[in-house]
PDB file of C-alpha atoms in Angstrom:
ATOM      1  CA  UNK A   6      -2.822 -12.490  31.413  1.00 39.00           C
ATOM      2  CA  UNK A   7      -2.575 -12.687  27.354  1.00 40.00           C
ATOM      3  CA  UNK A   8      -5.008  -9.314  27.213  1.00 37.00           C
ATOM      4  CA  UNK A   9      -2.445  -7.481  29.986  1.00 37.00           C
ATOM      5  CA  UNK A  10       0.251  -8.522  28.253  1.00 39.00           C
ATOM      6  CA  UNK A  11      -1.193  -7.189  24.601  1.00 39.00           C
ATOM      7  CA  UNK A  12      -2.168  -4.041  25.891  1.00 38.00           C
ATOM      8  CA  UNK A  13       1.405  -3.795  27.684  1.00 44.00           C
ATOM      9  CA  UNK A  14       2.938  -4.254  24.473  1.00 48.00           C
ATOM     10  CA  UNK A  15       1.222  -1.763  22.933  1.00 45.00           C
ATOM     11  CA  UNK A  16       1.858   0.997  25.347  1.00 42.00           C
ATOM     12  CA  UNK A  17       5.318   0.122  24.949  1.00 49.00           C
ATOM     13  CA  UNK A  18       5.526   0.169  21.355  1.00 47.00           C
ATOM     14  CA  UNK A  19       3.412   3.839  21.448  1.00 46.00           C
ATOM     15  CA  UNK A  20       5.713   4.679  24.172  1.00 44.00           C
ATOM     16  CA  UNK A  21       8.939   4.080  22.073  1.00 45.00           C
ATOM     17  CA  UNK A  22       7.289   5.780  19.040  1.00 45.00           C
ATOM     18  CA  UNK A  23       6.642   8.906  21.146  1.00 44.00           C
ATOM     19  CA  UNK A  24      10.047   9.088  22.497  1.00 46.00           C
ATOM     20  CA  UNK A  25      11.682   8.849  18.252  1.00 46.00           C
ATOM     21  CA  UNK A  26       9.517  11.165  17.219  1.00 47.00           C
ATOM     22  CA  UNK A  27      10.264  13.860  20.505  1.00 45.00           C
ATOM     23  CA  UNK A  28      13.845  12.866  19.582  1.00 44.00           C
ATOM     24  CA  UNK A  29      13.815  13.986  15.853  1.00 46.00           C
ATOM     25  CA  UNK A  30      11.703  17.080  16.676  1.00 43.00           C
ATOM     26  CA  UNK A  31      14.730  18.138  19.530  1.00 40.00           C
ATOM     27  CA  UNK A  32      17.024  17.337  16.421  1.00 43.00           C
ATOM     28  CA  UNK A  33      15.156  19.176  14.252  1.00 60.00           C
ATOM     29  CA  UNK A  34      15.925  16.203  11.286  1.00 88.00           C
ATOM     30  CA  UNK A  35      13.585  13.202  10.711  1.00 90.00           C
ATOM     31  CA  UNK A  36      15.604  10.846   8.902  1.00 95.00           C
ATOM     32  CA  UNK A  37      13.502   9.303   6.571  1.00 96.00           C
ATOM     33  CA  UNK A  38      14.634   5.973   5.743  1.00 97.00           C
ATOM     34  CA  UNK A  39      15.738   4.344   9.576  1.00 97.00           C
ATOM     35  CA  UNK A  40      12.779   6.620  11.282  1.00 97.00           C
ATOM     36  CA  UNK A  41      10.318   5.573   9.061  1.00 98.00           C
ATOM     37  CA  UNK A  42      11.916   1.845   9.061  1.00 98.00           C
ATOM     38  CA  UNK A  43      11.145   2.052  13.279  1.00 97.00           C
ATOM     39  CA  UNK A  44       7.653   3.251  12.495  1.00 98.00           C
ATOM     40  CA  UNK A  45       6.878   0.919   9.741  1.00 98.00           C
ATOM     41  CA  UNK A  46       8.396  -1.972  12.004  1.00 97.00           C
ATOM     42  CA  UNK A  47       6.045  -0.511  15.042  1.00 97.00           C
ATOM     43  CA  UNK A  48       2.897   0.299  13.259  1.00 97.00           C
ATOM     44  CA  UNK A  49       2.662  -2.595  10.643  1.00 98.00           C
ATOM     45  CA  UNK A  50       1.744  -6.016  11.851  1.00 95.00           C
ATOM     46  CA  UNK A  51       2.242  -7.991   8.209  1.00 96.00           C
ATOM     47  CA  UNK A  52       6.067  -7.310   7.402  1.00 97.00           C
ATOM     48  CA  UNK A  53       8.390  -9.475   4.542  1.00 97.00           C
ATOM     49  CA  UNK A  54      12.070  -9.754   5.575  1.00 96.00           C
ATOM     50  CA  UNK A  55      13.394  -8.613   2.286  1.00 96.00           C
ATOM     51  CA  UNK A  56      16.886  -9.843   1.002  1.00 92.00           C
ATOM     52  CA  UNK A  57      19.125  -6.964   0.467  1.00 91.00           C
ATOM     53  CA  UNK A  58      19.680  -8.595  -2.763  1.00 91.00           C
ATOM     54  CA  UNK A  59      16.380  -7.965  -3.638  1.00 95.00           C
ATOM     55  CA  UNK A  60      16.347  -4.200  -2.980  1.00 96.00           C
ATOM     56  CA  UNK A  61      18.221  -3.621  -5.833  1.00 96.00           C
ATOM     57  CA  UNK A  62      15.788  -5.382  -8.014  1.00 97.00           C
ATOM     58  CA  UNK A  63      12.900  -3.481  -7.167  1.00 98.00           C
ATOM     59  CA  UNK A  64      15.055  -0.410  -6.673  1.00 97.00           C
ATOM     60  CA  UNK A  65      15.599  -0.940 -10.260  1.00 97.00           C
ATOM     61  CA  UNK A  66      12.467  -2.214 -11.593  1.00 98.00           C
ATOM     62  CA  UNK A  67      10.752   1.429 -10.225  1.00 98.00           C
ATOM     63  CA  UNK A  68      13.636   3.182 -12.031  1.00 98.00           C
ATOM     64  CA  UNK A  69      12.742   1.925 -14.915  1.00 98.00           C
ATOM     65  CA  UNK A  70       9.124   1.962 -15.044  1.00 98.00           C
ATOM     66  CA  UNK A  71       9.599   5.639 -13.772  1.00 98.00           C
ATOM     67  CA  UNK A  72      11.803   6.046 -17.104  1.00 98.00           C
ATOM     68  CA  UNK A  73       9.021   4.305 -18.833  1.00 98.00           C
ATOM     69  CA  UNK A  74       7.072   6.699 -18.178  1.00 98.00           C
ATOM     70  CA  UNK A  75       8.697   9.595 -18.328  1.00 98.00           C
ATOM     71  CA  UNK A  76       8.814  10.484 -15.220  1.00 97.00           C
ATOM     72  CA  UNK A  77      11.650  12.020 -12.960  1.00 94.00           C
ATOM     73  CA  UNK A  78      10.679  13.175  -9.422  1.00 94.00           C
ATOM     74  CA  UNK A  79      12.601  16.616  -9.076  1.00 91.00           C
ATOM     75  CA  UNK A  80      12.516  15.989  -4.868  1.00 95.00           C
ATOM     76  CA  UNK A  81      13.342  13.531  -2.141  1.00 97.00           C
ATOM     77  CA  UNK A  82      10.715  11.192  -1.798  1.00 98.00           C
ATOM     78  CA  UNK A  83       8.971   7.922  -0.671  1.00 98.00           C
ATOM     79  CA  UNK A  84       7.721   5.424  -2.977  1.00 98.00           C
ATOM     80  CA  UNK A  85       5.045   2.499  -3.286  1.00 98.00           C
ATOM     81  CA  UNK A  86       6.282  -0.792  -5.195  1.00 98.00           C
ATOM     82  CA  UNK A  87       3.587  -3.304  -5.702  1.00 98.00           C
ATOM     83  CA  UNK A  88       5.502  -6.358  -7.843  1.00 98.00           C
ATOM     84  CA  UNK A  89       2.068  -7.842  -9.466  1.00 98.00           C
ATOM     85  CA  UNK A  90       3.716 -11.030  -9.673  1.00 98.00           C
ATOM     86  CA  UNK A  91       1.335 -13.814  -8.371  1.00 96.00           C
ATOM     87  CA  UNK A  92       4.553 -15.940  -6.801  1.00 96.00           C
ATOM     88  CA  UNK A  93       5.614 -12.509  -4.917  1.00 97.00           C
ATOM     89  CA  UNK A  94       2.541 -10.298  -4.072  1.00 97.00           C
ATOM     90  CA  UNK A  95       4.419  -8.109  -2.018  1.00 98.00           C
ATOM     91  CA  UNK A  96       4.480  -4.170  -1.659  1.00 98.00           C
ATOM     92  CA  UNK A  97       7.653  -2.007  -1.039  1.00 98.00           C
ATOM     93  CA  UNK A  98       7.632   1.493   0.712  1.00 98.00           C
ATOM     94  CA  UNK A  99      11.197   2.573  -0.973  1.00 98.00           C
ATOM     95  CA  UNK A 100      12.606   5.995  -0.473  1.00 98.00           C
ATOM     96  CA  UNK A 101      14.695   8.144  -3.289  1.00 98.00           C
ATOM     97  CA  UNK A 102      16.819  10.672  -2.439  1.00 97.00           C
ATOM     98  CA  UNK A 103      17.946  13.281  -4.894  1.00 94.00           C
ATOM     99  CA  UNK A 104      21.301  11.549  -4.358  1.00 93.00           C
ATOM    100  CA  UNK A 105      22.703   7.924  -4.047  1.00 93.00           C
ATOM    101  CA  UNK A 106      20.675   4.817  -4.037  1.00 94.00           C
ATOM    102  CA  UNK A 107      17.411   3.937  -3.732  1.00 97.00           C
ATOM    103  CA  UNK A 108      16.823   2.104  -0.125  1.00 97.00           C
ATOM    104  CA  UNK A 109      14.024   0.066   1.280  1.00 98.00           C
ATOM    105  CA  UNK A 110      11.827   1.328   4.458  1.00 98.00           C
ATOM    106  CA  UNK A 111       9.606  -1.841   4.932  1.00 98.00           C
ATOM    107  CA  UNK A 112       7.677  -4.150   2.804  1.00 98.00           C
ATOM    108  CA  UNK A 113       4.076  -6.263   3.460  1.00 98.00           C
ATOM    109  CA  UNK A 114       1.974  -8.825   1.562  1.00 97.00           C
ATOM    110  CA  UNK A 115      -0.963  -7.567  -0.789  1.00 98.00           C
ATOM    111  CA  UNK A 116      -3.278  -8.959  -3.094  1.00 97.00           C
ATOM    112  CA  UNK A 117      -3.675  -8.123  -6.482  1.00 98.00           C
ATOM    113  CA  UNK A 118      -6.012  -9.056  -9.273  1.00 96.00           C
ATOM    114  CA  UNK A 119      -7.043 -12.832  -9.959  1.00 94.00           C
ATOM    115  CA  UNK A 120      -7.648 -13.130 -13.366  1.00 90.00           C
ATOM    116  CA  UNK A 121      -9.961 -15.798 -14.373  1.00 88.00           C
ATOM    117  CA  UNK A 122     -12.966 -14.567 -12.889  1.00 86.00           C
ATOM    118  CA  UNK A 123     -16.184 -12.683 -14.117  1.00 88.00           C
ATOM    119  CA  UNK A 124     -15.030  -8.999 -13.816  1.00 87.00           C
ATOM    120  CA  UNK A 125     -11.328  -9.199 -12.452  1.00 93.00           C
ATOM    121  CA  UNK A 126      -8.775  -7.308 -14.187  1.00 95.00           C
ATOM    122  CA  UNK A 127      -4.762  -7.634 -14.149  1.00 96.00           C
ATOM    123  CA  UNK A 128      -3.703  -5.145 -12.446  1.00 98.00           C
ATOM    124  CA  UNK A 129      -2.372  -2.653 -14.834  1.00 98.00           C
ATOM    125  CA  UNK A 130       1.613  -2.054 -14.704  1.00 98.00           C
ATOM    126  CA  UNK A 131       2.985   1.251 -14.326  1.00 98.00           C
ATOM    127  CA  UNK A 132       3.497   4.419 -12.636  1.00 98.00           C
ATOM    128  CA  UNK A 133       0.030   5.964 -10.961  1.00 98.00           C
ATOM    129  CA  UNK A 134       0.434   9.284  -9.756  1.00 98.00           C
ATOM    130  CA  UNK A 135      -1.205  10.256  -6.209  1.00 98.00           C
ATOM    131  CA  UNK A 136      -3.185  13.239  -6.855  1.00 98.00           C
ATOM    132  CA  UNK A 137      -6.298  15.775  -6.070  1.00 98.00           C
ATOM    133  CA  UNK A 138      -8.211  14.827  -9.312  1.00 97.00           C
ATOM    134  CA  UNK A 139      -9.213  11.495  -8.147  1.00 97.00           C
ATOM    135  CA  UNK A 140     -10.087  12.120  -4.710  1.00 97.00           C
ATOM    136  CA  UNK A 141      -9.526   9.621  -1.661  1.00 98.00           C
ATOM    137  CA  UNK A 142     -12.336   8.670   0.578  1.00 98.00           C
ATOM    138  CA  UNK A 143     -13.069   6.742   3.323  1.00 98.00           C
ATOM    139  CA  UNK A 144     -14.254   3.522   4.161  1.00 96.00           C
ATOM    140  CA  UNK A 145     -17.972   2.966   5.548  1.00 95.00           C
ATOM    141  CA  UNK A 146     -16.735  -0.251   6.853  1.00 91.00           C
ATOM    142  CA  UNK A 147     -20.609  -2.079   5.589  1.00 91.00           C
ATOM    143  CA  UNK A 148     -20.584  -5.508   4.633  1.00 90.00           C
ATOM    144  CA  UNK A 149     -21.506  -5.802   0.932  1.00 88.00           C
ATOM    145  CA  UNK A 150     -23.945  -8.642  -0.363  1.00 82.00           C
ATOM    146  CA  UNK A 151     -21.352 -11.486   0.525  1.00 85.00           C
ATOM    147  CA  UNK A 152     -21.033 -10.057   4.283  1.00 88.00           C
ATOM    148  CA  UNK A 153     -17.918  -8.485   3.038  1.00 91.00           C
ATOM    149  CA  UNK A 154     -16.114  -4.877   4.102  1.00 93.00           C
ATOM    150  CA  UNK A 155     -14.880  -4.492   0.644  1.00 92.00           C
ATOM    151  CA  UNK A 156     -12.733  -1.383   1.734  1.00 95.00           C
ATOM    152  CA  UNK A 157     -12.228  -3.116   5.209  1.00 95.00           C
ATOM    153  CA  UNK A 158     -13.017  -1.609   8.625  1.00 95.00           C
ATOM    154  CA  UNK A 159     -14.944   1.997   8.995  1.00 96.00           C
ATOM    155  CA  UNK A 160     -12.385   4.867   8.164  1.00 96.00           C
ATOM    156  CA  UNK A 161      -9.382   3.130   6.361  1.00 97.00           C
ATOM    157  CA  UNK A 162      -8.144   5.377   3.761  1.00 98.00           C
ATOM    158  CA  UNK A 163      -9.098   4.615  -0.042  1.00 98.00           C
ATOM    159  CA  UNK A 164      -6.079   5.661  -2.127  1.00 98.00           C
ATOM    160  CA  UNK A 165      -7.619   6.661  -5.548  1.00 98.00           C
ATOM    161  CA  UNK A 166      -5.682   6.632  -9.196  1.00 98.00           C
ATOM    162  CA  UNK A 167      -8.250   6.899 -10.880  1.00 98.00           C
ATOM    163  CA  UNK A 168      -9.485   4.916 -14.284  1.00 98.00           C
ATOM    164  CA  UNK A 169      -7.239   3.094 -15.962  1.00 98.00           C
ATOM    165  CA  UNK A 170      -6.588   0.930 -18.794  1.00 97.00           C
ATOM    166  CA  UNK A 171      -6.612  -2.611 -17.914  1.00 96.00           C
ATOM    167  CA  UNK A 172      -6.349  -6.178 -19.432  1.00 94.00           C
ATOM    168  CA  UNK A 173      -9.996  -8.089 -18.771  1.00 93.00           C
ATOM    169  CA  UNK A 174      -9.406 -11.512 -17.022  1.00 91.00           C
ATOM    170  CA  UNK A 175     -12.314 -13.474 -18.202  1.00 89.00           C
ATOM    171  CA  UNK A 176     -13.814 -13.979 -21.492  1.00 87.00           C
ATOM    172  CA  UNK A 177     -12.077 -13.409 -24.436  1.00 88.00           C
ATOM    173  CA  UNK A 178      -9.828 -10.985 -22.562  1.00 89.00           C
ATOM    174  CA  UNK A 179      -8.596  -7.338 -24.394  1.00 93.00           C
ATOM    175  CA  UNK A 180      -8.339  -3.839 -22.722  1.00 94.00           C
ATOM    176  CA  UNK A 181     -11.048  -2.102 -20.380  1.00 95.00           C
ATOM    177  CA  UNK A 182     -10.883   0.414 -17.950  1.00 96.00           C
ATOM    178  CA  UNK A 183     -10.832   0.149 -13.977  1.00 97.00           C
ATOM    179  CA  UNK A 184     -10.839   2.190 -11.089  1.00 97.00           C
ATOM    180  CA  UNK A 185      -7.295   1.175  -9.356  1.00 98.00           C
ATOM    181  CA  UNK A 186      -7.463   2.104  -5.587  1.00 98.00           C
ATOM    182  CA  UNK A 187      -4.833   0.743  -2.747  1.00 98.00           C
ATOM    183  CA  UNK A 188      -7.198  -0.104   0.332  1.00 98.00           C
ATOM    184  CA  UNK A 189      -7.598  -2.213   2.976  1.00 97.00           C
ATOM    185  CA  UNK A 190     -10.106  -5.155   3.135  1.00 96.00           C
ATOM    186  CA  UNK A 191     -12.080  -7.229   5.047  1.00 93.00           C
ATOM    187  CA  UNK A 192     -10.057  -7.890   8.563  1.00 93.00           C
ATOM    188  CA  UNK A 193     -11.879 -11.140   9.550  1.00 91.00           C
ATOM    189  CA  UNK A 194     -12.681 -12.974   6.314  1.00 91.00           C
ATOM    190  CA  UNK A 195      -9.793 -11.565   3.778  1.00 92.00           C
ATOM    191  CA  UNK A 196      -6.437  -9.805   5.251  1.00 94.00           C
ATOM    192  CA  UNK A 197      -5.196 -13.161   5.804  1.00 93.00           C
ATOM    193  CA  UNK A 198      -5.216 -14.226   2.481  1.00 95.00           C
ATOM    194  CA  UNK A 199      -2.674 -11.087   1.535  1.00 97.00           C
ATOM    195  CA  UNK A 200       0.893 -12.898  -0.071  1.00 96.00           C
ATOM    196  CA  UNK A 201      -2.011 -14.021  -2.885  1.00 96.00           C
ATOM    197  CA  UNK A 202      -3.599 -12.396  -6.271  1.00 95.00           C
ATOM    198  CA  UNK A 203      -7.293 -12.194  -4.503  1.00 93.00           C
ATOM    199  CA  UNK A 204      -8.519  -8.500  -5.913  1.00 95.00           C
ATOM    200  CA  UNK A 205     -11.063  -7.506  -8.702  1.00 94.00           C
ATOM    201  CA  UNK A 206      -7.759  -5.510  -9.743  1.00 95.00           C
ATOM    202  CA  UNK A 207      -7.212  -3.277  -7.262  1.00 97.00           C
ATOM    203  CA  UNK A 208      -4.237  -3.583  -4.618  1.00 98.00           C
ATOM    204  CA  UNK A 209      -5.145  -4.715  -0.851  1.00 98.00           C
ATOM    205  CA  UNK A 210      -2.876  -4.078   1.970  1.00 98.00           C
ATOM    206  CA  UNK A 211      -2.715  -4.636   5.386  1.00 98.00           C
ATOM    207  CA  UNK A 212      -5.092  -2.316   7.535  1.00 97.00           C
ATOM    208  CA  UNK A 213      -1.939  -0.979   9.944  1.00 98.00           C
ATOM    209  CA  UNK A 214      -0.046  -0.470   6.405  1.00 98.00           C
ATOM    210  CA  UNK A 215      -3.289   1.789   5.279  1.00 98.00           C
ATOM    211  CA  UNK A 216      -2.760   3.676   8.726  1.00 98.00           C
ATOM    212  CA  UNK A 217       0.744   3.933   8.308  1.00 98.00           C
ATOM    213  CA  UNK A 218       0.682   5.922   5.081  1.00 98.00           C
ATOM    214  CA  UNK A 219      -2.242   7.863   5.996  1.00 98.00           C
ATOM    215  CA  UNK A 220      -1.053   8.766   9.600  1.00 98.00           C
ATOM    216  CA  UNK A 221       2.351  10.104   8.449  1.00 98.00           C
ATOM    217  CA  UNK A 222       1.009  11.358   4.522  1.00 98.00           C
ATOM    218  CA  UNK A 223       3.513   8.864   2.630  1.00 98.00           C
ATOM    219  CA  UNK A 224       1.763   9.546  -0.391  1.00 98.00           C
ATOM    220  CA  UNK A 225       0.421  13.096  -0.152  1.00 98.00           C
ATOM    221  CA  UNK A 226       2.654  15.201  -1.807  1.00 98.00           C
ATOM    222  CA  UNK A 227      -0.604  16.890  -3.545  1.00 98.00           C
ATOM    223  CA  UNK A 228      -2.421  16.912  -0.603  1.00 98.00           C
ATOM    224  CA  UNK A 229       0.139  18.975   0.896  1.00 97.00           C
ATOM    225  CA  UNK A 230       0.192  20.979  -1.707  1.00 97.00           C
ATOM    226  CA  UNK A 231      -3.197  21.683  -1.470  1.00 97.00           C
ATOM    227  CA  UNK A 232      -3.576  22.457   1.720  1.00 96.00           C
ATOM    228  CA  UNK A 233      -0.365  25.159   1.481  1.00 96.00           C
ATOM    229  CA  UNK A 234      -2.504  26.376  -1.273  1.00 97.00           C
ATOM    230  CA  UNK A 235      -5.563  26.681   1.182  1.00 97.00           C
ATOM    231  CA  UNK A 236      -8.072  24.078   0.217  1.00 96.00           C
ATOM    232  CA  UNK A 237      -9.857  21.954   2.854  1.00 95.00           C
ATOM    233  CA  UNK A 238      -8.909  18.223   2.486  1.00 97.00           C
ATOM    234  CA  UNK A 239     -11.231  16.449   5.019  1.00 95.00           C
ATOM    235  CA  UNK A 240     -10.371  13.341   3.886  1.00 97.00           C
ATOM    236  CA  UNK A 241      -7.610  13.991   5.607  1.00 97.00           C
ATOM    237  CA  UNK A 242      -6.782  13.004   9.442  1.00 90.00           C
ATOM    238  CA  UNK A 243      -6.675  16.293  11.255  1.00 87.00           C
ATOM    239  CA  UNK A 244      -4.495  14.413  14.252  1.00 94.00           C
ATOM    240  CA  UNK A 245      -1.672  13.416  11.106  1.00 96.00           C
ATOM    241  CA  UNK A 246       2.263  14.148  11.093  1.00 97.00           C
ATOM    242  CA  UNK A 247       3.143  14.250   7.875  1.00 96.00           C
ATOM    243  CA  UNK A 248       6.925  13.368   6.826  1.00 97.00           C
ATOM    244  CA  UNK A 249       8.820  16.127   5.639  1.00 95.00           C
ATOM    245  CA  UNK A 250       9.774  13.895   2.320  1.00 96.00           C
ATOM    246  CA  UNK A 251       5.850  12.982   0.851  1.00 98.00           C
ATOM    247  CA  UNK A 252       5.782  11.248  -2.156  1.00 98.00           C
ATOM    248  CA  UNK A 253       3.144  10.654  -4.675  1.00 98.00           C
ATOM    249  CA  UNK A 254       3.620   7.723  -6.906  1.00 98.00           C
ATOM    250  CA  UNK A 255       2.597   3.995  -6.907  1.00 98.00           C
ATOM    251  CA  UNK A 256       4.277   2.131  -8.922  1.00 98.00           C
ATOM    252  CA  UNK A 257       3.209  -1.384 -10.250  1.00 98.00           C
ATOM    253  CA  UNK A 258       5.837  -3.651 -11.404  1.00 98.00           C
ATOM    254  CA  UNK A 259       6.134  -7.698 -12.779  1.00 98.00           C
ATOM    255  CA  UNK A 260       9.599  -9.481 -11.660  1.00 97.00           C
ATOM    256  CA  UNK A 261       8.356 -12.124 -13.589  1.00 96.00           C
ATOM    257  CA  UNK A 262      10.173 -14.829 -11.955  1.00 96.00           C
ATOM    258  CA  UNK A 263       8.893 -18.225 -11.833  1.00 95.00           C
ATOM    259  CA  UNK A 264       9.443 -19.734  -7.960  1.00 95.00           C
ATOM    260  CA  UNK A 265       8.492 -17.649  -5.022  1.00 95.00           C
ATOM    261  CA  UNK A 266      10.618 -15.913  -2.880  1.00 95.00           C
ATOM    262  CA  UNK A 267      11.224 -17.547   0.421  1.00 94.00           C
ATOM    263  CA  UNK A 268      10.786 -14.109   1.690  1.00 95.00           C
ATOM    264  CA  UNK A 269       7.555 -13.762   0.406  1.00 94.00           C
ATOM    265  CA  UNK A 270       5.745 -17.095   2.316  1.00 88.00           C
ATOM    266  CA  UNK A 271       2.254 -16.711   0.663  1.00 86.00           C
ATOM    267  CA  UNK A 272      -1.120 -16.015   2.715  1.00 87.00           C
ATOM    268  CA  UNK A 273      -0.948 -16.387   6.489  1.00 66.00           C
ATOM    269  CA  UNK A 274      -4.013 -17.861   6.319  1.00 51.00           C
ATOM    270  CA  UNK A 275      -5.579 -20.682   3.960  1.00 39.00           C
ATOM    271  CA  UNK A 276      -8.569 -19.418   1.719  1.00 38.00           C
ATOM    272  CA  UNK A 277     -11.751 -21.058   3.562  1.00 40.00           C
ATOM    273  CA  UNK A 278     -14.331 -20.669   0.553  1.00 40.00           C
ATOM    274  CA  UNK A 279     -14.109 -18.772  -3.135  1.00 39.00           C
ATOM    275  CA  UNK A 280     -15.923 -15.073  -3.074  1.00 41.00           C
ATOM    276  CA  UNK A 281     -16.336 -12.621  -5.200  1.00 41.00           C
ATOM    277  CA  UNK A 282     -16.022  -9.892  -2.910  1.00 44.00           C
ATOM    278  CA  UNK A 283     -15.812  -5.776  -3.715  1.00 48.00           C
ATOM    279  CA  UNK A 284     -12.752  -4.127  -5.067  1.00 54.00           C
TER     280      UNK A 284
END
């Protein structure tokens, strides 16, 4: 009965899926922060019940680390939100319009890097821009020499930004550079320890989050660019329906606050023995 009743559910769930997105093709306008909020509710099975309060703070935090950096996106778009904080560990898909306020699609635990450790980094702050000269891959979904799927199951996306300057968490600490990907990791031994800093650096995310971006091109402004522009992307899903609003920019941000977030609960499950598993 509990297997019928899984697969049930998720005919139902594809079901109502199909039927929003037959809808906004008849209306010829995806909306793209309540569509996207029914997908991201659908597809992704770790979700954080953000306080609208809190919107506003990271809303404001990205703003500001977009300043920062001197960057102002020109077009509609969604964004990635990653607070680094080790109380909070949360990501938030946010989307800015050319007009009005920034507004929040969905949001889902991560891990971050654990400093303290023999080659873990902080995870360096700022805005990373999504783009062609640092490739995404996929996942071979092997287990590494702990018995570890660093980049999770076979075929999750790898989001790549390329090396970056980053503050060393062991030894006598200073600046090196990492590779910063967003992936996916290990589904048996490591996804339920997202909510807590766990990563060599890099940012880990739920493996229906991964699919979510990838499946609808969240972050592929410049792959959709450069496919308009003819190239052959095969790292891209040819069955994909990309959003008519990509965006291209994760952004990494400290709230520095000091308790944690009743929203933000922590791991859903307890760590069961220290690793030192792949990115």
């Amino acid at each position: 009965m509990p297997l019928f009743r899984h697969v049930t559910d998720r005919v139902r769930k594809h079901a109502a899926v199909a039927l929003l997105l037959a809808c906004c093709a008849s209306a010829g306008a995806f909306q793209p922060v309540p569509d996207m909020a029914v997908l991201y509710s659908t597809h992704v099975d770790r979700r954080l019940a953000v306080e609208p309060a809190e919107v506003g703070l990271y809303a404001r935090l990205a703003e500001e680390a977009l300043a920062h950096a001197g960057v102002t996106p020109v077009a509609a778009q969604y964004l990635v939100v990653v607070d680094r904080n080790p109380r909070v560990q949360a990501l938030f898909l946010l989307f800015r319009p050319t007009e009005g306020a920034v507004q929040l699609v969905g949001a889902s635990p991560v891990s971050t890097g654990q400093p303290g450790r023999f080659d873990h980094f902080e995870t360096p702050l700022g805005v990373f821009d999504h783009t062609l000269q640092n490739p995404d891959f996929r996942a071979e979904g092997t287990l590494n020499s702990q018995g570890i799927r660093g980049y999770g199951a076979r075929g999750m996306r790898v989001y790549d930004f390329g090396w970056q300057p980053a503050m060393r968490g062991w030894g006598k600490g200073g600046m090196s550079e990492m590779r910063l990907q967003m992936h996916a990791t290990d589904p048996d031994l490591l996804e339920g320890r997202l909510g807590s800093a766990q990563s060599k650096g890099c940012i880990r995310i739920p493996a229906s989050l991964n699919r979510l971006l990838d499946h609808y091109g969240l972050l592929d402004a410049d792959y959709e660019q450069g496919l308009h522009d003819g190239r052959t992307l095969r790292v891209l899903d040819a069955g994909r329906e990309p959003v008519p609003f990509p965006g291209r920019y994760l952004i990494v941000v400290e709230s520095r606050r000091q308790d944690r977030p009743d929203w933000s609960p922590g791991p859903f499950l307890a760590p069961r023995k220290r690793m030192s598993p792949a990115r």
